[in-house]
Coordinates of C-alpha atoms (C1' of nucleotides) in Angstrom, one line a residue:
Chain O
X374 CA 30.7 32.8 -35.7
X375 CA 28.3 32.2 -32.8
X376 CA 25.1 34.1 -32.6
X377 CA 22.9 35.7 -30.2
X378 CA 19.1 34.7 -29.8
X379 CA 16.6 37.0 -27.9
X380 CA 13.9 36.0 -26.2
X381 CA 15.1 32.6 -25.1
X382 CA 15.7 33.6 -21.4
X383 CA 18.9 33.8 -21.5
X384 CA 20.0 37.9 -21.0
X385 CA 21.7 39.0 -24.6
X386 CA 24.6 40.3 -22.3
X387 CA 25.1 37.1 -20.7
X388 CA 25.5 35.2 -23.9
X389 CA 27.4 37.7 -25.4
X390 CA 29.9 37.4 -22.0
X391 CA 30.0 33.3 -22.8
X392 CA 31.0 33.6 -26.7
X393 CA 34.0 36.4 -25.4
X394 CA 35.0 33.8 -22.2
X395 CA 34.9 30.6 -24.4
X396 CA 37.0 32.2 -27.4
X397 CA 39.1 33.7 -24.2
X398 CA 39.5 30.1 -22.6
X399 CA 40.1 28.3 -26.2
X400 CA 42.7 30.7 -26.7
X401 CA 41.7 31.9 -29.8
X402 CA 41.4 35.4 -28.1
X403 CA 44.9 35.2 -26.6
X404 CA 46.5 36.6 -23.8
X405 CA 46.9 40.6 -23.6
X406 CA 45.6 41.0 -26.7
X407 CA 43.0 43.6 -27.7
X408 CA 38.9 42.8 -28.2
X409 CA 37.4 44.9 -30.8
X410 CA 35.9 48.2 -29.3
X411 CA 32.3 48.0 -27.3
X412 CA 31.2 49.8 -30.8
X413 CA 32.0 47.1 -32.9
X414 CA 31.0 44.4 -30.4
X415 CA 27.7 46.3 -31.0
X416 CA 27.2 46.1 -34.4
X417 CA 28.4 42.6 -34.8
X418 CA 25.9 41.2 -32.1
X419 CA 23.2 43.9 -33.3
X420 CA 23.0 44.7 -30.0
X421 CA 23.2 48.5 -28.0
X422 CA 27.0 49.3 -26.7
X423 CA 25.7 49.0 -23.0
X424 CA 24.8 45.7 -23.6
X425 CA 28.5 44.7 -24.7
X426 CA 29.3 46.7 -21.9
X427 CA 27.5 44.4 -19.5
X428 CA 28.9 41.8 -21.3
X429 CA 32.1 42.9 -20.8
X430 CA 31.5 43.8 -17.3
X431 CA 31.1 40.3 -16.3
X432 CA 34.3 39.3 -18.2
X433 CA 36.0 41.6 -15.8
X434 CA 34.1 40.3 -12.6
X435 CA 35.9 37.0 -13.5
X436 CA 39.0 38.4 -14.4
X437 CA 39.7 37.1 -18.1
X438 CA 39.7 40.9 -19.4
X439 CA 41.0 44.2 -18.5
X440 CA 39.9 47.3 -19.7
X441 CA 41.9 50.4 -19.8
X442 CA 40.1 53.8 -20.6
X443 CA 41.1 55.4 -24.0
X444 CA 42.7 52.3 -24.8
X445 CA 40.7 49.2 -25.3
X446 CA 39.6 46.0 -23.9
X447 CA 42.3 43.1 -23.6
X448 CA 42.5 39.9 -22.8
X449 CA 44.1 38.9 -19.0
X450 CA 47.4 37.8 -18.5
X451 CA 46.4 34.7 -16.0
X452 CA 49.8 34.7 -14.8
X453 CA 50.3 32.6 -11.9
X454 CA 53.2 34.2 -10.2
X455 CA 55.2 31.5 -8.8
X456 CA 58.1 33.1 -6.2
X457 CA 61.2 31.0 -6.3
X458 CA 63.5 31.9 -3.7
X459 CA 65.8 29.6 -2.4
X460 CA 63.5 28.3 0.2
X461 CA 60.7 27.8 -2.5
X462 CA 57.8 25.2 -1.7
X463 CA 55.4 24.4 -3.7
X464 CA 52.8 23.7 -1.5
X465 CA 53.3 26.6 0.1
X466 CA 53.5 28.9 -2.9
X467 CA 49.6 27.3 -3.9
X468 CA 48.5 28.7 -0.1
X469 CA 50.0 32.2 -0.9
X470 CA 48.1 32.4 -4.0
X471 CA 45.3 32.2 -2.4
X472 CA 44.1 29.1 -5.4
X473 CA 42.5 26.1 -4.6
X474 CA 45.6 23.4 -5.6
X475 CA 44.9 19.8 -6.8
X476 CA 48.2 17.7 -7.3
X477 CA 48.2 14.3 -8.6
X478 CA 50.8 11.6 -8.8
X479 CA 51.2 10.3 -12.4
X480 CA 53.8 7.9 -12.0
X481 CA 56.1 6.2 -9.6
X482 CA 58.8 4.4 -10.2
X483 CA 62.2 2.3 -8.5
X484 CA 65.2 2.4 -11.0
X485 CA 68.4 3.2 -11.9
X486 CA 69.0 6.9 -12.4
X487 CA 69.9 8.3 -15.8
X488 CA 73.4 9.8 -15.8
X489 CA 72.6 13.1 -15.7
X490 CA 70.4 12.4 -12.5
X491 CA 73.1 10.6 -10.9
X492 CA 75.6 13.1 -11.1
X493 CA 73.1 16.0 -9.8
X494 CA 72.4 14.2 -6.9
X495 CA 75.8 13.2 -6.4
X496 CA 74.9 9.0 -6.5
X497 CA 76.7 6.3 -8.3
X498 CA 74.8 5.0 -11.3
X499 CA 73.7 1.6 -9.6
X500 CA 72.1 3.3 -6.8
X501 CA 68.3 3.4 -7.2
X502 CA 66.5 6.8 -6.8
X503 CA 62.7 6.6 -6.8
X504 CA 61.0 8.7 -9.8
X505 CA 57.6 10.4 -9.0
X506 CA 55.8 12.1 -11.6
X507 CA 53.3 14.9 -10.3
X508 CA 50.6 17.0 -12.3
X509 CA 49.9 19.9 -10.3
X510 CA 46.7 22.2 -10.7
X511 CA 45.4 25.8 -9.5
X512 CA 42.0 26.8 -9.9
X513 CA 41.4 24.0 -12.7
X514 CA 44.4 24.7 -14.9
X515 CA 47.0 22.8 -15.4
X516 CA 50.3 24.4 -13.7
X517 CA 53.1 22.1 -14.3
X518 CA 54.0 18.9 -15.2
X519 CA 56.5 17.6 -12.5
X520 CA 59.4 15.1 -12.3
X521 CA 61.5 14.5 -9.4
X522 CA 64.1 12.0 -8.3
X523 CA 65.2 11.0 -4.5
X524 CA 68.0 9.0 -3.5
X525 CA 66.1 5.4 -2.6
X526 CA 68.3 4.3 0.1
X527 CA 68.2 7.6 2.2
X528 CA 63.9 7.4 1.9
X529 CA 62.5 3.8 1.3
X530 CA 59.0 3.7 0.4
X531 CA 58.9 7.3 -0.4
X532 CA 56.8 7.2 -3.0
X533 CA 53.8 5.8 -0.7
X534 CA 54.5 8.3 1.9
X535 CA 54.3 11.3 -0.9
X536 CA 51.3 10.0 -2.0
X537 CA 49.4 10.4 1.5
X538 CA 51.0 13.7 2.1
X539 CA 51.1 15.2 -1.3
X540 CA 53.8 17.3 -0.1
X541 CA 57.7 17.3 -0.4
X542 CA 58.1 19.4 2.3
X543 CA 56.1 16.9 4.7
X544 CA 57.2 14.0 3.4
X545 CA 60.9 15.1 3.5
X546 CA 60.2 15.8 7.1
X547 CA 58.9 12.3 7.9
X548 CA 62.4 11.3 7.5
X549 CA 63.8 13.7 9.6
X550 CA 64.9 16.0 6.5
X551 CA 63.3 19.3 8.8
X552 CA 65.2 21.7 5.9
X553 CA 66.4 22.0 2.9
X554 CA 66.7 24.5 0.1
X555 CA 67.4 25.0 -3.2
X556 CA 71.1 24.4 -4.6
X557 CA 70.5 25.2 -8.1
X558 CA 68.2 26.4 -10.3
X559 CA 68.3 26.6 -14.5
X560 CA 65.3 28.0 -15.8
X561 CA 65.0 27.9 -19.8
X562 CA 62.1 28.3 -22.3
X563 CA 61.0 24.9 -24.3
X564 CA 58.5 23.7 -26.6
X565 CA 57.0 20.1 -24.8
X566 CA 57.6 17.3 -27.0
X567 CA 54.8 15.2 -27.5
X568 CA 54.3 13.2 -24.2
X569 CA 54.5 16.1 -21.9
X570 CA 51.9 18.4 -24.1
X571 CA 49.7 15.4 -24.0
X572 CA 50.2 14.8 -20.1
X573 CA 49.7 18.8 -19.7
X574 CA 47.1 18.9 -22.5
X575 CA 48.2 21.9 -24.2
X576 CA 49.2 22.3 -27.6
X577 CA 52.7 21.2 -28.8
X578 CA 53.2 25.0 -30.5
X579 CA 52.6 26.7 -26.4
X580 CA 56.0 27.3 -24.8
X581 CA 56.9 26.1 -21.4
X582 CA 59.3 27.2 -18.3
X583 CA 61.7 24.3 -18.1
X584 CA 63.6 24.5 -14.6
X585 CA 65.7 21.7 -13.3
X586 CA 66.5 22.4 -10.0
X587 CA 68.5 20.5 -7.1
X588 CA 67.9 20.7 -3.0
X589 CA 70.2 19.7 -0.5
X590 CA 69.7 19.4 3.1
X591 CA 71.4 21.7 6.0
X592 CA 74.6 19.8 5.4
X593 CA 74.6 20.7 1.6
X594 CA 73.7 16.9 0.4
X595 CA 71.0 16.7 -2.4
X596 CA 68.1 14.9 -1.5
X597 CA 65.7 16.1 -4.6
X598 CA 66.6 16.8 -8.1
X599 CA 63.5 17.8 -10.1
X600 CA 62.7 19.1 -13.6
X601 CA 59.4 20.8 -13.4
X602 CA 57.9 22.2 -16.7
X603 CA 55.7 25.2 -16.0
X604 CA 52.6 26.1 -18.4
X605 CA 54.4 29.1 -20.2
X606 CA 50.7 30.7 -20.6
X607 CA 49.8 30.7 -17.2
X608 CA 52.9 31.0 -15.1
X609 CA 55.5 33.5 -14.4
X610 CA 58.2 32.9 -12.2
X611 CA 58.9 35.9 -9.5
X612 CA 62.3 35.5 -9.0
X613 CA 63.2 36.6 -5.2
X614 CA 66.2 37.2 -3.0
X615 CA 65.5 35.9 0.2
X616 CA 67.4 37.1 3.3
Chain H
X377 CA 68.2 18.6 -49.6
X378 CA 71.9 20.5 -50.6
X379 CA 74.2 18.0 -52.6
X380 CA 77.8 17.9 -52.4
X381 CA 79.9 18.2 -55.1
X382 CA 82.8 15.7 -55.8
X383 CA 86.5 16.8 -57.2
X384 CA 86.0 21.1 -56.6
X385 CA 88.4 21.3 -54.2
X386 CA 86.9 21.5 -50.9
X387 CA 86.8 17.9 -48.9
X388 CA 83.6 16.0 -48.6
X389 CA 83.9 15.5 -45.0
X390 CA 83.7 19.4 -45.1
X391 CA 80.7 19.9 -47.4
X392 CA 79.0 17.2 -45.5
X393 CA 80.5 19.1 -42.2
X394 CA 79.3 22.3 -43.5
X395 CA 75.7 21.0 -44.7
X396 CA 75.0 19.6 -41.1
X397 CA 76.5 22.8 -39.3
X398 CA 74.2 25.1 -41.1
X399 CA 71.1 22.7 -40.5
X400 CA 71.8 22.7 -36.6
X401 CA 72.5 26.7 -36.5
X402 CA 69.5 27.4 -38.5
X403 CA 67.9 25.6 -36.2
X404 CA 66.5 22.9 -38.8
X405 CA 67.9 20.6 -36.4
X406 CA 67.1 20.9 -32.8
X407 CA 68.7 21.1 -29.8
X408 CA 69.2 17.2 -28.2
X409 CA 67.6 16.1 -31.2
X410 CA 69.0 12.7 -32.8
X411 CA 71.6 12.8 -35.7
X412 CA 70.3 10.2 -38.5
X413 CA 73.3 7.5 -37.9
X414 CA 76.2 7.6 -39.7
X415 CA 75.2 4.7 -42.1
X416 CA 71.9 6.6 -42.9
X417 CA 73.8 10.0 -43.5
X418 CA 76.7 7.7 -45.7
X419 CA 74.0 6.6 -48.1
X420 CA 72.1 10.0 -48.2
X421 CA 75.3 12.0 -49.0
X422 CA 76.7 8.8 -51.6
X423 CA 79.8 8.6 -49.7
X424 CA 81.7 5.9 -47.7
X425 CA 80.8 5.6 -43.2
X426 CA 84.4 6.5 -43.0
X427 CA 83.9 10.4 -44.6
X428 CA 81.1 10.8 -42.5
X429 CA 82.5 9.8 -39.1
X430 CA 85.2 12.7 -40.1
X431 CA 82.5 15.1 -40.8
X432 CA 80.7 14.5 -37.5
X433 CA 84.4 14.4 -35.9
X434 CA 84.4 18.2 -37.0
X435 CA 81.5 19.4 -35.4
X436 CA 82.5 17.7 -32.7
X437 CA 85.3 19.7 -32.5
X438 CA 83.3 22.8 -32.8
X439 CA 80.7 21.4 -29.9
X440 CA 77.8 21.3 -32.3
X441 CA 77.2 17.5 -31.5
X442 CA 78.1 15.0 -28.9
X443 CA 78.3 11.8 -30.0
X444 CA 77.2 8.5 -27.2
X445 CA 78.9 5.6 -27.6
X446 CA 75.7 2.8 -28.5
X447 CA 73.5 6.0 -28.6
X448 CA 74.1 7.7 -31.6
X449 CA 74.9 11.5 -32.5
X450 CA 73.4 14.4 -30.9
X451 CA 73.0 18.2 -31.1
X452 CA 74.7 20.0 -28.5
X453 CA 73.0 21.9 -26.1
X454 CA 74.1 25.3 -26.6
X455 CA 73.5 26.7 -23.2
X456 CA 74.4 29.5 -22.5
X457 CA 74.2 29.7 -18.7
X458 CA 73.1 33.3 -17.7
X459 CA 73.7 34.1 -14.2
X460 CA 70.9 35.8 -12.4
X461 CA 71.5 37.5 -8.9
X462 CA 70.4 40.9 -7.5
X463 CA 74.0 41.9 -8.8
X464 CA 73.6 41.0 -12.6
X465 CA 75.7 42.8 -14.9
X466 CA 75.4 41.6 -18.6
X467 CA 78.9 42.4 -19.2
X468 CA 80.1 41.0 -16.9
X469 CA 78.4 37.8 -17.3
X470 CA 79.6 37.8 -20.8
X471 CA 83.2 38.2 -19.6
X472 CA 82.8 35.3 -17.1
X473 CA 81.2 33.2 -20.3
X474 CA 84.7 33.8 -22.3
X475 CA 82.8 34.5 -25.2
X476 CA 83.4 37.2 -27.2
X477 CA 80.4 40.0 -26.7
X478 CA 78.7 41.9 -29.1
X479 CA 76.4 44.9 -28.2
X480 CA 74.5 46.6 -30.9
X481 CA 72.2 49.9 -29.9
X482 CA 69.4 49.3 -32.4
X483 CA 67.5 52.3 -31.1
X484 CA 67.1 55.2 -29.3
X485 CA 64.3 57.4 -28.1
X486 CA 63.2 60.4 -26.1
X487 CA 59.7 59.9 -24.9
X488 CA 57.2 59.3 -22.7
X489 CA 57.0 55.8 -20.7
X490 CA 53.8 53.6 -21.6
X491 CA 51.9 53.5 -18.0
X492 CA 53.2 50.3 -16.9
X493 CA 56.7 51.3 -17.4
X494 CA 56.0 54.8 -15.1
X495 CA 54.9 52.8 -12.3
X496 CA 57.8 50.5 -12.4
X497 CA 59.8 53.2 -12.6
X498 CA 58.0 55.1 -10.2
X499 CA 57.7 58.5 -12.4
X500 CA 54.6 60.5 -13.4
X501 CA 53.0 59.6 -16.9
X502 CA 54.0 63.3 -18.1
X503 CA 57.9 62.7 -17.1
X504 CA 60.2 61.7 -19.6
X505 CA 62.6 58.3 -20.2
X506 CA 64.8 57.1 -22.8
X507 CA 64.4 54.4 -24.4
X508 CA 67.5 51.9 -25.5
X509 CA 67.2 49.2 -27.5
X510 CA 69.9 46.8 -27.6
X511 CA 70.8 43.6 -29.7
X512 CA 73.5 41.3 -27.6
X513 CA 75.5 38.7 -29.4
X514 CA 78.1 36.2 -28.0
X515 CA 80.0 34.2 -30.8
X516 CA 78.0 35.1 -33.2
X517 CA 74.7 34.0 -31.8
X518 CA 72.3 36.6 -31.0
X519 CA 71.4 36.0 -27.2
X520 CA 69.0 39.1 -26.0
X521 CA 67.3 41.6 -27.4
X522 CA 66.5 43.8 -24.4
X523 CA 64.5 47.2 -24.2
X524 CA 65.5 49.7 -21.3
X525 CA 63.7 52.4 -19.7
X526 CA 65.7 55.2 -17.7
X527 CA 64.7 58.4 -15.9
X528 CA 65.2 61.1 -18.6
X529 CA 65.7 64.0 -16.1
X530 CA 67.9 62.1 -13.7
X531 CA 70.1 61.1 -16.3
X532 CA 70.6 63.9 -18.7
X533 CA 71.8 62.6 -22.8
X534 CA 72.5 58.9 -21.3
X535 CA 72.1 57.0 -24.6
X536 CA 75.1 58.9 -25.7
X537 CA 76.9 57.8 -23.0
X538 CA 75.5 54.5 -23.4
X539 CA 76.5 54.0 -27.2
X540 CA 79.8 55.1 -26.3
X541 CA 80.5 52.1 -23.2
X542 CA 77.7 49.9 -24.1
X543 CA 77.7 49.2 -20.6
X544 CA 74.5 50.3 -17.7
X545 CA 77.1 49.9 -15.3
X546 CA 79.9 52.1 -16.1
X547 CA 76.9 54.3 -17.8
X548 CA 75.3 54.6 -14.6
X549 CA 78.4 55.0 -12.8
X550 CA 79.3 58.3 -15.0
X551 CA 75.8 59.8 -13.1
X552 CA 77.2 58.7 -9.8
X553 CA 75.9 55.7 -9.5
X554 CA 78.2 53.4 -8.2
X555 CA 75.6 50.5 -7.4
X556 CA 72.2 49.4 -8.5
X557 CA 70.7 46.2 -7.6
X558 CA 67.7 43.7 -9.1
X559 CA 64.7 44.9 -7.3
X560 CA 62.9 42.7 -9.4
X561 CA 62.9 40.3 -11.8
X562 CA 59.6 38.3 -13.8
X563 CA 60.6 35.5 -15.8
X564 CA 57.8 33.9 -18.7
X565 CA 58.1 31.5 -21.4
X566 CA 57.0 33.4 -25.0
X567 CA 56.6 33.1 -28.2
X568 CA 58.2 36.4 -30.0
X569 CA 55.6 38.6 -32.0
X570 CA 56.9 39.0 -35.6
X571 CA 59.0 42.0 -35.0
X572 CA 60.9 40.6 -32.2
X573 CA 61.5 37.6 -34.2
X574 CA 63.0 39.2 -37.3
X575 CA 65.1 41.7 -35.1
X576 CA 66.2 38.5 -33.2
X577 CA 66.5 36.6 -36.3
X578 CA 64.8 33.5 -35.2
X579 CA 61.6 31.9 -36.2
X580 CA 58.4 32.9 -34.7
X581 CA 57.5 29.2 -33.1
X582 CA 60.6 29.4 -31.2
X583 CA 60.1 30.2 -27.9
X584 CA 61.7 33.1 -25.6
X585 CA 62.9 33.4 -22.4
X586 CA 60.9 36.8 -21.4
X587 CA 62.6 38.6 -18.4
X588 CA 61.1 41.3 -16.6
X589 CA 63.5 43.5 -14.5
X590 CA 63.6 46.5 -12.2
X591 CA 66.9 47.8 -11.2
X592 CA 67.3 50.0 -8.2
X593 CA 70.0 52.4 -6.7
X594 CA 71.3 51.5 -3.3
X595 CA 68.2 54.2 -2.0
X596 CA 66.1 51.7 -3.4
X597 CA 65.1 54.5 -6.1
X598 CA 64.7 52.7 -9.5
X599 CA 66.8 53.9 -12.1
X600 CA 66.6 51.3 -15.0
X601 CA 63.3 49.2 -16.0
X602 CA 64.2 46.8 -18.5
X603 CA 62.7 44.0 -20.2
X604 CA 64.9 41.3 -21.8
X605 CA 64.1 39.1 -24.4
X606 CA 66.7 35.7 -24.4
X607 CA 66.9 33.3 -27.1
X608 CA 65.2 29.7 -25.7
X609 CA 67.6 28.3 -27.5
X610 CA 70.6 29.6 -26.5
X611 CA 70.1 30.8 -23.3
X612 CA 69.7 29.2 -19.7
X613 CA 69.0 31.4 -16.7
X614 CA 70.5 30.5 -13.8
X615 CA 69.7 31.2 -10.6
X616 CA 71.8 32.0 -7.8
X617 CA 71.0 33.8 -4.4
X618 CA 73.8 35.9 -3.4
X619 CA 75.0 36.4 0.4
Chain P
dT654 C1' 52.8 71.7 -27.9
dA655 C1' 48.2 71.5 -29.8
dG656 C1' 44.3 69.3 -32.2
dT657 C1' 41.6 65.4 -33.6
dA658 C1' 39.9 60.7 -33.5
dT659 C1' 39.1 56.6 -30.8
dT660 C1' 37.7 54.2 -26.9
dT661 C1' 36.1 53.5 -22.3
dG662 C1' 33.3 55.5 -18.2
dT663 C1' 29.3 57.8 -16.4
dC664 C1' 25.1 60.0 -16.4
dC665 C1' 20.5 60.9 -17.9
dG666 C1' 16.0 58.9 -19.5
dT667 C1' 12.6 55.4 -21.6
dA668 C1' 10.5 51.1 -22.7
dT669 C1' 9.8 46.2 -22.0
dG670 C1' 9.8 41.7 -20.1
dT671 C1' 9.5 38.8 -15.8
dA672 C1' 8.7 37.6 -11.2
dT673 C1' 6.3 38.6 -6.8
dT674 C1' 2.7 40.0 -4.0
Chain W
dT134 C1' -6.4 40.4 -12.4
dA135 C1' -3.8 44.4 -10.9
dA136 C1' 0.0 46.6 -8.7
dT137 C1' 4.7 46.6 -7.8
dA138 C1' 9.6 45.8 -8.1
dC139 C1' 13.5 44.5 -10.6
dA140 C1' 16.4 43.3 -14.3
dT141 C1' 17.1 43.9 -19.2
dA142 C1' 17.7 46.6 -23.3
dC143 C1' 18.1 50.8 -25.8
dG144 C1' 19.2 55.7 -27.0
dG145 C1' 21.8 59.8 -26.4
dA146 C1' 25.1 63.2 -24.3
dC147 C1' 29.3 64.2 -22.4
dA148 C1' 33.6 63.4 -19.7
dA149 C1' 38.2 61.2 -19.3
dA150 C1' 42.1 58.9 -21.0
dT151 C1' 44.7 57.6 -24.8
dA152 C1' 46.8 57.5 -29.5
dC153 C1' 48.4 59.8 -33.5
dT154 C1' 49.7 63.5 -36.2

DNA sequence: TAGTATTTGTCCGTATGTATT
DNA sequence: TAATACATACGGACAAATACT
């Protein structure tokens, strides 16, 4: 266990606040679970129960604990709620959080489409779809781990174009694709194998949102089938009617 | 490893049938995950190619596996596809899965709602719910386990009524009402705590398919708060909007 | 329904260390 | 050096909400 030094210049109730966050963001203090009363806090740092308090009050400041009175202190469910509705755009979703997003493209590639792809976006197994793989961030954490498939004939040279807007929405738009919504949506809850915990950097034991989805343009015709694995510890999907 | 046993009667397609059923619905082997090939089970199990192909033939049969020509042998999805909409009704997605449903009241309670649950439901912390607990199977395979809160005062002795349809719907119709409608609905990606995994019968590192629901009366007055626990494994959400 | 223990929230005051003027 | 202001740390008392019996 970490310990406390006084008289180093750092405030007690500061370092106190840093062992809670770092045990917090390690996740060996995990979500909505309880800390040990401001009492005990006390006696295991030797310190006075306002100091914890402090402490504590600058855990809440950053929004990794809630306290309840009577009950306890608990750790914060981060939960990124993500609203899928059948108009659902990423992009857009990151704005409404109010989060700064980062996304990154992992991966692009020209192939053949597996059969499964083919059939979802209604193409014949020797037509080439273009593969992008995008890591997408909010305030630092990792919030999925994105793959998505176009139809290559209908958008040559997507990839380069995604790249420079960083948006489907846009980039769809460049070639005069002004709508389109989701078809289909199947959400399920996975463990990552091995390549996507890697990619996501989260353990292989940390369950994740799996949802494969499909949009077509106004005329009904697919133009994106995705799979995008959601961190299961960060994200919770809304789920919306939209009218 | 189990062994089979030669000359007692039962076939060694079916022991070896039986073996690899119980290994894939224990979950021991995982959904999509590879079959070793039939050569490798042959010399495992001491018996000829020919005995296993019929064993693999037989869970086949049963949709357990899938086997891919140049591939090899896989386990079966076993996807349930749940139907989300504002309209959900469990039954009635059971029905339209032609499976054979199960409910099982587990428990029942008189009490009052933790805070979270009184806001959702919009009552005062001193008013009164009931509590349901329910266990749902289809074929055999336990799908949900799903805890609901309702009104206490608006509806008078309901898990009576309840136990006797096993059914909100016609339930809530007995109190008049004829319609409800998802107000609401949070879906995350869990890993069970240890007494939701043994009531669900499943192993703690599997993960769960936690939905978060509010139903509401055609007033918009909630009437059920309900929070559903599906099997990862089993169970596929799938979302539709409704016009 | 009532009573008790636990836990957080708020208020009082006191002492000490640190930075500024 | 002295005076001042401010943040830190501690101690105690009580209120409010909650949990449990």
């Amino acid at each position: 266990m970490s310990e406390i030094e006084r008289g180093r210049g750092v405030a007690l109730w500061s370092q106190i606040s840093g062992i809670l966050a770092s045990d917090i963001l390690k996740g060996q203090l995990r979500q909505g679970e309880q800390l040990p009363s401001a009492q005990e806090l006390a006696m295991r740092f030797n310190v006075n129960r306002h100091t914890v308090r402090r402490a504590i009050a600058a855990l809440e400041q950053r929004n990794l604990v809630r306290t309840e009175q009577g009950r306890g202190t608990f750790v914060q469910e981060q939960t990124l709620d993500y609203v899928i509705s059948r108009r659902t755009r990423f992009t857009q979703n990151m704005r409404n959080l109010n989060v700064d997003a980062d996304i990154r493209v992992l991966e692009e590639a020209h192939e053949l489409p597996p059969p499964p792809v083919a059939r979802a976006l209604g193409l014949d197994r020797n037509e080439y779809v273009y593969r992008v793989e995008t890591l997408d961030r909010a305030d630092g954490h990792i919030i999925d781990y994105s793959t998505s498939y176009f139809p290559a004939a209908r958008f040559p040279d997507l990839p380069a174009l995604y790249r420079r807007l960083l948006s489907v929405t846009r980039t769809l738009a460049e070639f005069g694709v002004a709508d389109y919504e989701r078809k289909h949506t199947r959400v399920s809850a996975r463990l990552p194998d091995a390549t996507t915990a890697r990619v996501m950097q989260q353990q292989t034991s940390r369950p994740l949102l799996y949802v494969e989805s499909i949009n077509a343009d106004t005329r009904g015709v697919p133009v994106q089938y995705g799979i995008t694995r959601f961190s299961g510890d960060w994200v919770q999907l809304v789920l919306m009617a939209d009218h």
